[in-house]
Short mmCIF file of C-alpha atoms in Angstrom, two decimals:
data_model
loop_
_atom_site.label_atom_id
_atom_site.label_comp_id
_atom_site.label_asym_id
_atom_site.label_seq_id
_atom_site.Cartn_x
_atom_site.Cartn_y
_atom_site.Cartn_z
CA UNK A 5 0.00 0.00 0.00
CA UNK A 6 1.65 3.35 -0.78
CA UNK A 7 -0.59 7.00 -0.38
CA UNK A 8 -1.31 8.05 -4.16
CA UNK A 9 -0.09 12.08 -4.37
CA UNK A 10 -2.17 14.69 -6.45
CA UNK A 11 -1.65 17.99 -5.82
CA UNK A 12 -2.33 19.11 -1.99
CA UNK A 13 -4.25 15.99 -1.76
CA UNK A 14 -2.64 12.43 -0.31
CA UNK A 15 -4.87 9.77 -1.54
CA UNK A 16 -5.32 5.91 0.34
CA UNK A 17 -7.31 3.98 -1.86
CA UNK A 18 -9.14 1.13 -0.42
CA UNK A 19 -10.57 -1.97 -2.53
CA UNK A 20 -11.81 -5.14 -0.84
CA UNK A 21 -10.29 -7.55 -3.29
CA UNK A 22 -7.13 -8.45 -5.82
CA UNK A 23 -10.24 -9.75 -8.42
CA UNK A 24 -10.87 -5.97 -8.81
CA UNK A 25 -7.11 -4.62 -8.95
CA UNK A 26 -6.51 -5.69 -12.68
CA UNK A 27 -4.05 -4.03 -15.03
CA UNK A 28 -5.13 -0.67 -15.37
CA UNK A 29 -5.67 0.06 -11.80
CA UNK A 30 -2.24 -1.40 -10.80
CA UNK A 31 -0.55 0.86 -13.34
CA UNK A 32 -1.75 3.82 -11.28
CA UNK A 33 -2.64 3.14 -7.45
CA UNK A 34 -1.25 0.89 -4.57
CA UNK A 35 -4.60 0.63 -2.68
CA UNK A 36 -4.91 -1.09 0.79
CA UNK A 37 -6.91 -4.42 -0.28
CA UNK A 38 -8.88 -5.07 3.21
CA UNK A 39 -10.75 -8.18 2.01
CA UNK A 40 -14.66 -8.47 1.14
CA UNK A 41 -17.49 -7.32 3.29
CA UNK A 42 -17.78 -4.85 6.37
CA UNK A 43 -16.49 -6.18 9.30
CA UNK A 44 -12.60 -6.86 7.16
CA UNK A 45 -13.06 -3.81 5.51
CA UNK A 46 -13.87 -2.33 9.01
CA UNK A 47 -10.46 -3.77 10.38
CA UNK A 48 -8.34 -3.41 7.38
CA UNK A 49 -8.84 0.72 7.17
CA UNK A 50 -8.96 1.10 11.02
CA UNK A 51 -5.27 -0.54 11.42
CA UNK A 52 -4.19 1.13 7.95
CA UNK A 53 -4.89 5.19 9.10
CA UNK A 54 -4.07 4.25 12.91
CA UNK A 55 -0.49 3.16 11.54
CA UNK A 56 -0.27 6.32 9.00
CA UNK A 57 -1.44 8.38 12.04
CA UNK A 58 1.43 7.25 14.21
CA UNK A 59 4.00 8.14 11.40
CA UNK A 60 2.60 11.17 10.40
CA UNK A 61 1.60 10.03 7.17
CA UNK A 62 -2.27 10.71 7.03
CA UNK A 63 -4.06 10.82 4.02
CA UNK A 64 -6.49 13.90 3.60
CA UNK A 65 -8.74 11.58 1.46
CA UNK A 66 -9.79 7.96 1.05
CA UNK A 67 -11.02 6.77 -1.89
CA UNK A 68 -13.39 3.46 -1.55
CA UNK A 69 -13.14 2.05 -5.08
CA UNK A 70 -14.30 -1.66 -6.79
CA UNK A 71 -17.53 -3.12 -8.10
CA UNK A 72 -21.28 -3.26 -7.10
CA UNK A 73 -24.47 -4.47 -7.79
CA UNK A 74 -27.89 -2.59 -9.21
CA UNK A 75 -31.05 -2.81 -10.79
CA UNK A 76 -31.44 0.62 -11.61
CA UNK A 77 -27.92 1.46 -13.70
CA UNK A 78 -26.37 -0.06 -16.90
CA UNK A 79 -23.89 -2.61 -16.36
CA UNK A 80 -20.55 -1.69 -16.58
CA UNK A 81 -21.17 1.96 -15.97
CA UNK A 82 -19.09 4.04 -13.29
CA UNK A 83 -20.45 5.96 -10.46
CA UNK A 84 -19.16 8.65 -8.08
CA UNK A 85 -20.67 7.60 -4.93
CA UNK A 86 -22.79 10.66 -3.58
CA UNK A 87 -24.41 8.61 -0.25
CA UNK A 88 -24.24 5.45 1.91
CA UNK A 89 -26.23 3.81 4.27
CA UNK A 90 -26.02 0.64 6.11
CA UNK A 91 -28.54 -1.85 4.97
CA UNK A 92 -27.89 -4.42 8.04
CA UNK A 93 -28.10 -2.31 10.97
CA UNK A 94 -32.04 -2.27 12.51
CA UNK A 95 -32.68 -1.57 16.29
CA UNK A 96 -35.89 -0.73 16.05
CA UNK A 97 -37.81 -3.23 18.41
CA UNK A 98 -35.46 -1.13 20.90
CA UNK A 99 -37.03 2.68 19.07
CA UNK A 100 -33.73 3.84 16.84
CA UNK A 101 -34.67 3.69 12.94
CA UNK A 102 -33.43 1.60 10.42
CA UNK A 103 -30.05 2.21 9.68
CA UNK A 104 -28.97 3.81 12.43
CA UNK A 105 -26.66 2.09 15.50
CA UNK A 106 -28.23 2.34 18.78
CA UNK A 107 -26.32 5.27 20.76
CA UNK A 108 -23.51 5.97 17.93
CA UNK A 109 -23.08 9.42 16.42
CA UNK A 110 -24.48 8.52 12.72
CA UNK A 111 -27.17 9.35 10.27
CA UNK A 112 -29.11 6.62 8.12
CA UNK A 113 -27.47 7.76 5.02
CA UNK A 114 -24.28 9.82 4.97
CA UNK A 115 -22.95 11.94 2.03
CA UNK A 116 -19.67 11.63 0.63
CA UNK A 117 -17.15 13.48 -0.91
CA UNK A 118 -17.43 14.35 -4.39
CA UNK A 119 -14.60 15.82 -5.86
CA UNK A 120 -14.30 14.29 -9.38
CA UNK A 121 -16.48 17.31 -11.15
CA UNK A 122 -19.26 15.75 -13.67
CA UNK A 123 -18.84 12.55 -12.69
CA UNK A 124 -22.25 10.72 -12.53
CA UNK A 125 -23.67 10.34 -8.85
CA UNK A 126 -25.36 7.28 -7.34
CA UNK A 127 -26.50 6.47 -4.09
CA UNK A 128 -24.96 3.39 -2.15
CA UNK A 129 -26.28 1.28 0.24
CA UNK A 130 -23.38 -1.44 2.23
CA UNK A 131 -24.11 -4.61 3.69
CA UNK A 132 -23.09 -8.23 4.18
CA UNK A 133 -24.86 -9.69 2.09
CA UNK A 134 -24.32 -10.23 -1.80
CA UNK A 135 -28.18 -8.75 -2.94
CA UNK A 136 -29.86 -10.80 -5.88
CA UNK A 137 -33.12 -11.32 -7.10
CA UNK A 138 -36.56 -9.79 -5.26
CA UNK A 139 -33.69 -8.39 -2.50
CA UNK A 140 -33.24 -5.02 -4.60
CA UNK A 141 -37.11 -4.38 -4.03
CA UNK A 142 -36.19 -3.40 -0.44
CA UNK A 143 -32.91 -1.37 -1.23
CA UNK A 144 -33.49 2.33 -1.16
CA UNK A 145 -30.85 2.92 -3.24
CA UNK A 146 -28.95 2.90 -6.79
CA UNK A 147 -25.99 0.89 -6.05
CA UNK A 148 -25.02 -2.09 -3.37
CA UNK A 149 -21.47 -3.10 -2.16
CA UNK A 150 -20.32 -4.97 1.23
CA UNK A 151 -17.06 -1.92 2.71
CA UNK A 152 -17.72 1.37 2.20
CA UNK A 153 -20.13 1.95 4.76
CA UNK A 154 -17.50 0.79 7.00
CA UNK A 155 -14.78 2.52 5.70
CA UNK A 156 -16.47 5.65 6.26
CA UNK A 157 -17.41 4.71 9.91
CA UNK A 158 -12.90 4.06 10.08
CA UNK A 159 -12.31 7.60 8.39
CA UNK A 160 -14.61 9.30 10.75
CA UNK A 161 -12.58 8.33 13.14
CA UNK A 162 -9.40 9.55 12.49
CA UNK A 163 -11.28 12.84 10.71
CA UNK A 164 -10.22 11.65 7.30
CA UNK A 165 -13.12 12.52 4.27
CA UNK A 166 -14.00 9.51 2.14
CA UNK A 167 -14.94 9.42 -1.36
CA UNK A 168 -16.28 6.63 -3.09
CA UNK A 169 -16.01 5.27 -7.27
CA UNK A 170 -18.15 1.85 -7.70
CA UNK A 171 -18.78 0.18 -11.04
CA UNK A 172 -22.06 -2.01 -12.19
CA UNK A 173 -20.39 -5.81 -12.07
CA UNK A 174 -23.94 -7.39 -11.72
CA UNK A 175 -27.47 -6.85 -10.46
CA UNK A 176 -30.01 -7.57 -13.81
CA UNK A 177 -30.87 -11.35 -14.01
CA UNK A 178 -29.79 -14.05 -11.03
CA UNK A 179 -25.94 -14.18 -10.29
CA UNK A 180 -24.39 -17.55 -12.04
CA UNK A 181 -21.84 -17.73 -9.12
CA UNK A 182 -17.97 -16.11 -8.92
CA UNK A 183 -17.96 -16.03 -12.84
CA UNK A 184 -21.03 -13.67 -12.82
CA UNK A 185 -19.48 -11.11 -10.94
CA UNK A 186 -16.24 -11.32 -12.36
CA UNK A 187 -17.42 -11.21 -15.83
CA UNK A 188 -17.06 -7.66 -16.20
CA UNK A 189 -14.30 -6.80 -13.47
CA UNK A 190 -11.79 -6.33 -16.82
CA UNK A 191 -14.04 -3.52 -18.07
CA UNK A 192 -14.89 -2.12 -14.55
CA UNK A 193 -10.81 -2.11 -14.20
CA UNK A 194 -10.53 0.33 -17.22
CA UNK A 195 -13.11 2.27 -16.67
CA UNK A 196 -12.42 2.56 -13.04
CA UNK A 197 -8.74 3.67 -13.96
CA UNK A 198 -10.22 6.56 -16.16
CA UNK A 199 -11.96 7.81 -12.94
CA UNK A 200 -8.85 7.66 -11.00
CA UNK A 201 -7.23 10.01 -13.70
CA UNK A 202 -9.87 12.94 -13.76
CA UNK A 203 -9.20 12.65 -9.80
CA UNK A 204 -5.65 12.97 -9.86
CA UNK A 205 -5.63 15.49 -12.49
CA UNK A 206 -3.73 13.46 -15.16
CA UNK A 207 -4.19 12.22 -18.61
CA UNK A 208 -5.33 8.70 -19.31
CA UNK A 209 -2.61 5.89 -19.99
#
């Protein structure tokens, strides 16, 4: 993992999973991979800024960046993500809403940095579960992953603003197993690439 420089801005990228750090990607960033769903990705960032902290090597921005699912957006297309929420999270037998962790210091959906100017916007919602089928009906929201809810809740922490890129691997039809999401992770690398060059400020490769 090595902080990705642009300008006045030090950049930690964060992806869950080698499967979604193909050739294009590698030629640009050195992301922390955390592994897949919230409770790793949770860990992973946590223990990643806690060690930059202590060597004075912050980031002023993370960047949560891979592959989700949706109904609602084309396949294959790239998002900047505007909002998250936590899909799992529902204490309210005890009177909290939906979404929202009994006694923490959280909203049910929390906005995200934008900074890539023009970049399409879609709203995320994280949990740990992979969503298919009738599952989207209960999704408020455009786009699904399994970290960057909880690599927000990490960069709140340490006071660090998180922006988040996602790609459409899957979501139409039922998922035929690991080869149905990876199908387009080749494409989503590309195109995911291109989004890390209009952040950084540099031409395409």
């Amino acid at each position: 993992m090595q902080l990705t420089t642009a300008g006045d801005r030090r950049i930690l990228f964060v992806m869950a999973t080698d499967h979604e750090y193909g050739a294009h990607l590698r030629a640009r960033i050195d992301p922390l991979i955390t592994g897949v769903g919230p409770i790793e990705a949770a860990i992973g960032t946590t223990l990643c800024l806690q060690t930059l902290a202590a060597s004075g090597d912050r980031p002023n921005l993370v960047v949560s960046l891979g592959s989700a699912g949706s109904r609602r957006l084309p396949l294959a297309s790239v998002h900047q993500i505007a909002s998250v929420a936590w899909r799992d999270i529902d204490a309210s037998p005890i009177g909290f809403p939906r979404g929202i962790t009994p006694f923490a210091d959280h909203q049910a959906v929390m906005p995200l940095a934008t900074p890539i100017a023009g970049m399409s916007l879609a709203t995320l919602s994280t949990g740990s579960d992979i969503v298919v089928g009738t599952a989207y009906d209960a999704i408020d929201a455009e786009l699904v992953d399994m970290e960057t809810f909880a690599v927000l809740r990490a960069c709140q922490r340490f006071g660090v603003p998180l922006a988040g890129l996602r790609g459409v691997s899957d979501g139409p039809g039922e998922l035929d197993g690991v080869d149905g999401w990876t199908a387009l992770l080749p494409v989503l690398d590309q195109r995911l690439a291109e989004a890390v060059d209009r952040l950084v400020g540099r031409p395409g490769e």
